[in-house]
Amino acid sequence: MANETQTMTQTMTVSIWRENGDDGRFEKYEVPARENQTVLDVVAYVQQHIDPTLSYRFACRVGMCGSCAMMVNGSPRWTCRTHVSKVVANDQLEVAPLRNLPVIKDLATDMDPFFEKWVAAEAVFHPSKTRHDPMAAITPDDPMRIAASEAIECINCAVCYAACDVVESNPDYFGPAALNRSWSLVNDIRDDGQDVRLAAVGSNGGCHNCHSQQGCVQYCPNELNPTLSIAGLKRETTKALFRRSR
Amino acid sequence: MIRPHRTHPLWFAFLLHRLSGLGLALFLPIHFYMLSLAISAPARLDGFLRFTDLTIVKLAEYGLVFLLAAHLFGGLRLMALEFLPWSPHQKTMAALAVAFAFLVSTLFFLKAI
Ligand code: SF4
Ligand code: SF4
Ligand code: FES
């Protein structure tokens, strides 16, 4: 700690959202302005050295677990992999809880609505076989396998959910992450729930709400493309409509 | 103020599409009313058509044609996005839609003046 203060040549101010069952407000903290630090480092510094009551969430610190997402200067980011130098604007750094989700305390949001929508969007595997059946043979160059692969690296961080304006304006909308997962299952030949899935993604909260603004694509830290997945769901639900009316 | 998470080209493409749509929704009823004057009150229509010779009105028409073309090409872009295989050139397509809208409306304007 003593060493830390000595090497602390320069400082910067960070505004952090504080909320605890009240309306909430930004509070300012002086933190070391290190050349190499992530937004999560800054938040951790405040909690460890200035105010231990600050609540936030993280686990892996290497971009695997998806628990550290916050609004940084107004945009959703995975804070453990976001360098302060890349996002600081006019020497300002503002950290707030993820948009479009209820706040539990300070920077920690309640992720329940986010995951409930995964279930509502039938982003759930419906097995067609038992453990006693032989394994399904899927070759890596199978077009459906390739389509599924494009959508599977999601870490459930809800960055896309916070970036999406439709989620903001329509609380029923499942959002990009849930629909992206549904799309990877539409391309899974082992899955036996395609009819219920297409009905779910075509329902009121489903894919047809998407305005294709691609905020989700813009911010997804794993460079996934939920808009592509949602466009696929739009096509499949439209095709299903014709199949049914025949 | 545009909120920070929205400052990317495809959000602006969305904004243009929405505003041009609203602009056209406001314009079309007036447009059809004016056309109906040809049957119900030709003299009033002639009076109005003289008014459209004013440069300021021509400029406004330029704007309207731009909105119409932007909505048309932007709409084609969205339909391609949803119904054709995905293209990685989304921003280029949005820029092209605006460029075509600009081209069409400017040609219209140059013919009108
Ligand atoms: S493309 Fe669709 S899902 Fe993605 S941010 Fe826009 S409206 Fe939301
Ligand atoms: S799609 Fe991307 S932004 Fe959305 S939850 Fe998954 S990893 Fe996060
Ligand atoms: S802490 Fe795990 S992704 Fe950031």
Coordinates of C-alpha atoms and ligand atoms in Angstrom, one line a residue:
Chain A
M1 CA 0.0 0.0 0.0
A2 CA 2.9 2.4 0.9
N3 CA 4.6 1.4 -2.3
E4 CA 1.5 1.9 -4.2
T5 CA 1.1 5.5 -3.0
Q6 CA 4.8 6.2 -3.8
T7 CA 4.5 5.0 -7.4
M8 CA 1.2 6.8 -7.8
T9 CA 2.6 9.7 -9.7
Q10 CA -0.5 10.7 -11.6
T11 CA -4.1 10.2 -10.7
M12 CA -7.4 10.3 -12.6
T13 CA -11.0 10.7 -11.6
V14 CA -13.5 7.9 -12.1
S15 CA -17.2 8.3 -11.7
I16 CA -18.9 5.2 -10.4
W17 CA -22.6 4.6 -10.0
R18 CA -23.6 3.9 -6.4
E19 CA -27.1 2.6 -5.7
N20 CA -28.4 0.8 -2.7
G21 CA -32.2 0.6 -2.7
D22 CA -32.3 4.3 -3.5
D23 CA -32.3 6.3 -6.7
G24 CA -28.6 6.0 -7.2
R25 CA -26.0 8.6 -8.2
F26 CA -22.5 8.9 -9.6
E27 CA -19.7 9.3 -7.1
K28 CA -16.2 10.4 -8.0
Y29 CA -13.0 8.7 -6.9
E30 CA -9.3 9.5 -7.4
V31 CA -7.4 6.5 -8.7
P32 CA -3.9 6.0 -10.0
A33 CA -3.6 6.7 -13.7
R34 CA -1.6 3.7 -14.7
E35 CA -0.4 3.2 -18.3
N36 CA -1.7 -0.3 -18.4
Q37 CA -4.9 -1.0 -16.6
T38 CA -8.4 -2.3 -17.3
V39 CA -11.7 -0.8 -16.3
L40 CA -12.1 -3.7 -13.9
D41 CA -8.7 -2.9 -12.3
V42 CA -10.0 0.6 -11.6
V43 CA -13.2 -0.6 -10.1
A44 CA -11.3 -3.2 -8.0
Y45 CA -8.9 -0.5 -6.9
V46 CA -11.7 1.7 -5.6
Q47 CA -13.2 -1.3 -3.7
Q48 CA -9.9 -2.4 -2.2
H49 CA -8.4 0.9 -1.3
I50 CA -11.1 3.5 -1.1
D51 CA -14.6 2.1 -0.3
P52 CA -15.0 -1.6 0.5
T53 CA -18.7 -1.3 0.3
L54 CA -18.6 -1.0 -3.5
S55 CA -20.4 -4.0 -5.1
Y56 CA -19.5 -5.3 -8.5
R57 CA -19.2 -8.7 -10.2
F58 CA -16.4 -10.5 -11.8
A59 CA -14.8 -14.0 -11.8
C60 CA -12.3 -15.0 -14.4
R61 CA -10.6 -11.6 -15.3
V62 CA -9.7 -13.1 -18.7
G63 CA -12.8 -12.7 -20.8
M64 CA -14.2 -16.2 -20.3
C65 CA -17.0 -16.0 -17.7
G66 CA -19.0 -13.1 -18.9
S67 CA -19.7 -11.7 -15.4
C68 CA -17.9 -8.3 -15.5
A69 CA -19.9 -6.4 -18.1
M70 CA -20.8 -2.7 -17.2
M71 CA -21.5 0.5 -19.0
V72 CA -18.3 2.3 -19.6
N73 CA -18.6 5.9 -20.7
G74 CA -22.1 5.0 -21.9
S75 CA -21.3 1.9 -23.9
P76 CA -21.5 -1.7 -22.7
R77 CA -18.1 -3.4 -22.3
W78 CA -16.5 -6.5 -20.7
T79 CA -14.5 -4.5 -18.2
C80 CA -11.8 -7.1 -17.5
R81 CA -10.7 -6.9 -21.2
T82 CA -11.3 -3.2 -21.7
H83 CA -8.2 -1.0 -21.3
V84 CA -8.9 2.3 -19.7
S85 CA -6.7 4.0 -22.4
K86 CA -8.9 2.7 -25.1
V87 CA -12.2 4.1 -23.7
V88 CA -11.3 7.2 -21.7
A89 CA -12.8 10.3 -23.3
N90 CA -11.6 13.8 -22.4
D91 CA -9.9 12.2 -19.3
Q92 CA -13.3 11.1 -18.2
L93 CA -14.1 7.6 -17.1
E94 CA -17.7 6.8 -16.1
V95 CA -18.7 3.3 -14.9
A96 CA -22.3 2.3 -14.5
P97 CA -24.3 -0.9 -14.2
L98 CA -25.3 -2.7 -17.4
R99 CA -28.3 -1.1 -19.1
N100 CA -31.7 -2.7 -19.5
L101 CA -31.3 -4.8 -16.3
P102 CA -32.5 -4.1 -12.7
V103 CA -29.7 -3.0 -10.4
I104 CA -29.1 -5.1 -7.3
K105 CA -26.5 -2.8 -5.8
D106 CA -24.0 -0.4 -7.3
L107 CA -22.5 -2.1 -10.4
A108 CA -24.2 -5.5 -9.9
T109 CA -27.3 -6.1 -12.0
D110 CA -29.9 -8.8 -11.6
M111 CA -29.3 -11.1 -14.6
D112 CA -32.5 -13.2 -14.0
P113 CA -34.6 -11.5 -16.7
F114 CA -31.8 -12.0 -19.1
F115 CA -31.6 -15.7 -18.5
E116 CA -35.4 -16.2 -18.2
K117 CA -35.6 -14.9 -21.8
W118 CA -33.2 -17.7 -22.9
V119 CA -35.7 -20.2 -21.7
A120 CA -38.6 -18.3 -23.2
A121 CA -36.8 -18.2 -26.6
E122 CA -36.4 -22.0 -26.4
A123 CA -32.7 -21.5 -26.4
V124 CA -32.7 -24.8 -24.7
F125 CA -31.5 -28.2 -26.1
H126 CA -34.2 -30.8 -26.6
P127 CA -32.4 -34.1 -26.9
S128 CA -33.6 -36.5 -29.6
K129 CA -31.6 -39.5 -28.3
T130 CA -30.6 -41.1 -25.1
R131 CA -27.1 -42.0 -23.8
H132 CA -27.7 -45.5 -25.1
D133 CA -28.0 -44.4 -28.7
P134 CA -24.9 -44.0 -30.8
M135 CA -23.4 -40.5 -31.1
A136 CA -24.7 -38.4 -34.0
A137 CA -22.1 -38.1 -36.7
I138 CA -21.7 -34.5 -37.8
T139 CA -18.8 -33.6 -40.1
P140 CA -17.0 -30.3 -39.6
D141 CA -17.8 -29.2 -43.1
D142 CA -21.6 -29.8 -42.7
P143 CA -23.2 -26.4 -43.6
M144 CA -25.5 -26.6 -40.5
R145 CA -22.5 -27.3 -38.3
I146 CA -20.7 -24.3 -39.8
A147 CA -23.8 -22.1 -39.2
A148 CA -24.0 -23.3 -35.6
S149 CA -20.3 -22.8 -35.0
E150 CA -20.6 -19.1 -35.9
A151 CA -23.0 -18.6 -33.0
I152 CA -21.6 -20.7 -30.2
E153 CA -18.8 -18.7 -28.6
C154 CA -21.3 -16.7 -26.4
I155 CA -20.1 -16.0 -22.8
N156 CA -23.6 -14.8 -21.6
C157 CA -22.2 -11.4 -20.7
A158 CA -25.3 -9.4 -21.7
V159 CA -23.3 -6.7 -23.4
C160 CA -25.5 -7.1 -26.5
Y161 CA -28.6 -7.0 -24.4
A162 CA -27.5 -3.7 -22.9
A163 CA -26.6 -2.4 -26.4
C164 CA -30.0 -3.2 -27.8
D165 CA -32.5 -0.4 -28.1
V166 CA -35.4 -2.8 -28.8
V167 CA -34.8 -4.5 -25.4
E168 CA -35.0 -1.0 -23.9
S169 CA -38.3 -0.1 -25.6
N170 CA -40.0 -3.5 -25.4
P171 CA -39.5 -5.3 -22.1
D172 CA -40.8 -8.5 -23.6
Y173 CA -38.2 -8.8 -26.3
F174 CA -35.9 -11.8 -25.8
G175 CA -32.9 -9.9 -27.0
P176 CA -29.9 -10.7 -29.1
A177 CA -28.1 -13.3 -26.9
A178 CA -31.1 -15.6 -26.4
L179 CA -32.1 -15.5 -30.0
N180 CA -28.5 -16.1 -31.1
R181 CA -28.5 -19.2 -28.9
S182 CA -31.8 -20.3 -30.4
W183 CA -30.3 -20.0 -33.9
S184 CA -27.4 -22.2 -33.0
L185 CA -29.9 -24.9 -31.9
V186 CA -32.0 -24.5 -35.1
N187 CA -28.8 -25.7 -36.8
D188 CA -28.3 -28.6 -34.4
I189 CA -29.5 -31.8 -36.1
R190 CA -29.6 -33.6 -32.8
D191 CA -32.2 -31.3 -31.5
D192 CA -35.8 -32.5 -31.4
G193 CA -37.6 -29.3 -30.4
Q194 CA -37.6 -27.2 -33.6
D195 CA -41.4 -26.7 -33.8
V196 CA -41.7 -25.3 -30.3
R197 CA -38.5 -23.3 -30.8
L198 CA -39.8 -21.7 -34.1
A199 CA -43.1 -21.0 -32.4
A200 CA -41.3 -19.3 -29.4
V201 CA -38.9 -17.2 -31.6
G202 CA -41.8 -16.2 -33.8
S203 CA -43.9 -15.1 -30.8
N204 CA -44.5 -11.6 -29.4
G205 CA -41.1 -11.3 -27.8
G206 CA -39.3 -13.0 -30.7
C207 CA -37.0 -12.3 -33.6
H208 CA -39.4 -10.1 -35.6
N209 CA -39.0 -7.3 -33.1
C210 CA -35.4 -6.8 -34.2
H211 CA -34.7 -3.6 -36.2
S212 CA -31.4 -4.8 -37.5
Q213 CA -29.6 -1.8 -36.0
Q214 CA -26.7 -4.1 -35.2
G215 CA -25.7 -2.5 -31.9
C216 CA -25.3 -6.1 -30.6
V217 CA -22.8 -6.9 -33.4
Q218 CA -21.0 -3.6 -32.7
Y219 CA -20.4 -4.4 -29.0
C220 CA -20.3 -8.2 -28.7
P221 CA -16.8 -8.7 -27.2
N222 CA -16.6 -12.1 -28.8
E223 CA -17.4 -10.7 -32.2
L224 CA -20.5 -12.8 -32.6
N225 CA -23.2 -11.7 -34.9
P226 CA -26.6 -11.9 -33.3
T227 CA -28.2 -9.9 -36.2
L228 CA -27.2 -12.6 -38.6
S229 CA -28.7 -15.2 -36.3
I230 CA -31.9 -13.3 -35.9
A231 CA -32.1 -12.8 -39.7
G232 CA -31.8 -16.6 -39.9
L233 CA -34.7 -17.0 -37.4
K234 CA -36.8 -14.5 -39.4
R235 CA -36.3 -16.6 -42.5
E236 CA -37.0 -19.9 -40.8
T237 CA -40.2 -18.6 -39.0
T238 CA -41.4 -17.2 -42.3
K239 CA -40.8 -20.5 -44.1
A240 CA -42.6 -22.3 -41.3
L241 CA -45.6 -20.0 -41.8
F242 CA -45.8 -21.1 -45.5
R243 CA -45.4 -24.7 -44.5
R244 CA -48.3 -24.5 -42.1
S245 CA -50.6 -22.6 -44.5
R246 CA -50.1 -25.3 -47.2
Chain B
M1 CA -27.8 14.3 -27.7
I2 CA -27.2 10.9 -29.2
R3 CA -26.3 8.4 -26.5
P4 CA -22.8 7.0 -26.8
H5 CA -23.8 3.3 -27.4
R6 CA -25.6 4.5 -30.5
T7 CA -22.8 6.2 -32.3
H8 CA -22.1 3.7 -35.0
P9 CA -22.9 3.9 -38.7
L10 CA -25.7 1.3 -38.8
W11 CA -27.6 3.1 -36.0
F12 CA -27.4 6.3 -38.1
A13 CA -28.7 4.2 -41.1
F14 CA -31.6 3.1 -38.8
L15 CA -32.3 6.7 -37.8
L16 CA -32.3 7.9 -41.4
H17 CA -34.7 5.1 -42.3
R18 CA -37.0 5.9 -39.4
L19 CA -37.0 9.7 -40.1
S20 CA -37.5 9.3 -43.8
G21 CA -40.4 6.9 -43.1
L22 CA -42.0 9.4 -40.8
G23 CA -41.4 12.3 -43.2
L24 CA -43.1 10.3 -46.0
A25 CA -46.0 9.3 -43.8
L26 CA -46.6 13.0 -43.2
F27 CA -46.1 14.0 -46.8
L28 CA -48.2 11.3 -48.5
P29 CA -51.7 12.4 -47.2
I30 CA -50.9 16.0 -48.4
H31 CA -49.7 14.6 -51.7
F32 CA -52.9 12.6 -52.3
Y33 CA -55.1 15.5 -51.2
M34 CA -53.4 17.8 -53.7
L35 CA -53.9 15.2 -56.5
S36 CA -57.5 14.9 -55.5
L37 CA -57.9 18.7 -56.2
A38 CA -57.3 17.9 -59.9
I39 CA -60.9 16.4 -59.9
S40 CA -62.6 18.5 -57.1
A41 CA -61.0 21.9 -57.6
P42 CA -58.8 22.3 -60.6
A43 CA -58.4 26.1 -60.2
R44 CA -57.0 25.6 -56.7
L45 CA -54.6 23.0 -57.9
D46 CA -53.3 25.3 -60.7
G47 CA -52.7 28.0 -58.0
F48 CA -50.8 25.5 -56.0
L49 CA -48.7 24.3 -59.0
R50 CA -47.6 27.9 -59.7
F51 CA -46.4 28.0 -56.1
T52 CA -44.2 24.9 -56.7
D53 CA -42.2 27.0 -59.2
L54 CA -40.5 28.8 -56.3
T55 CA -36.9 27.8 -55.7
I56 CA -37.6 27.2 -52.1
V57 CA -40.3 24.7 -52.9
K58 CA -38.0 23.1 -55.4
L59 CA -35.4 22.7 -52.6
A60 CA -38.1 21.2 -50.4
E61 CA -39.0 18.7 -53.2
Y62 CA -35.3 17.8 -53.4
G63 CA -35.4 16.9 -49.7
L64 CA -38.6 14.9 -50.3
V65 CA -37.2 12.9 -53.2
F66 CA -34.1 12.3 -51.1
L67 CA -36.2 10.9 -48.2
L68 CA -38.2 8.8 -50.7
A69 CA -35.0 7.4 -52.3
A70 CA -33.3 6.9 -49.0
H71 CA -36.3 4.9 -47.7
L72 CA -36.5 2.9 -50.9
F73 CA -32.8 1.9 -51.0
G74 CA -32.6 1.6 -47.2
G75 CA -35.6 -0.7 -47.4
L76 CA -34.0 -2.9 -50.1
R77 CA -30.9 -3.1 -47.9
L78 CA -32.9 -4.3 -45.0
M79 CA -34.8 -6.9 -47.1
A80 CA -31.5 -8.2 -48.5
L81 CA -30.1 -8.4 -44.9
E82 CA -33.0 -10.4 -43.8
F83 CA -33.7 -12.6 -46.8
L84 CA -30.5 -13.1 -48.6
P85 CA -27.4 -14.9 -47.3
W86 CA -25.5 -12.6 -44.9
S87 CA -23.1 -10.1 -46.3
P88 CA -20.2 -8.9 -44.2
H89 CA -20.4 -5.5 -45.9
Q90 CA -23.3 -4.1 -43.9
K91 CA -21.7 -0.6 -43.5
T92 CA -20.8 -0.4 -47.2
M93 CA -24.4 -1.4 -48.1
A94 CA -25.8 1.4 -45.9
A95 CA -23.4 3.9 -47.4
L96 CA -24.3 2.8 -50.9
A97 CA -28.0 3.2 -50.1
V98 CA -27.4 6.8 -49.1
A99 CA -25.2 7.4 -52.1
F100 CA -27.8 6.1 -54.5
A101 CA -30.5 8.2 -52.7
F102 CA -28.3 11.3 -53.1
L103 CA -27.6 10.5 -56.8
V104 CA -31.3 10.0 -57.6
S105 CA -32.5 13.1 -55.7
T106 CA -29.8 15.3 -57.2
L107 CA -30.6 14.2 -60.7
F108 CA -34.2 15.0 -60.0
F109 CA -33.3 18.4 -58.6
L110 CA -31.0 19.2 -61.6
K111 CA -33.9 18.4 -64.0
A112 CA -36.3 20.4 -61.9
I113 CA -34.4 23.7 -61.9
Ligands
SF4_1 S1 -29.8 -5.9 -34.4 FE1 -31.6 -6.5 -33.3 S2 -31.0 -7.6 -31.5 FE2 -29.2 -6.5 -32.3 S3 -29.2 -4.6 -31.1 FE3 -30.3 -4.3 -33.0 S4 -32.5 -4.6 -32.5 FE4 -31.2 -5.5 -30.9
SF4_2 S1 -23.7 -12.6 -27.9 FE1 -21.8 -11.6 -27.4 S2 -22.4 -9.8 -26.3 FE2 -24.2 -11.1 -26.3 S3 -24.1 -12.3 -24.4 FE3 -23.0 -13.5 -26.0 S4 -20.9 -12.9 -25.9 FE4 -22.0 -11.4 -24.7
FES3 S1 -14.3 -11.3 -15.4 FE1 -14.9 -13.0 -16.6 S2 -15.3 -12.1 -18.6 FE2 -14.6 -10.4 -17.4

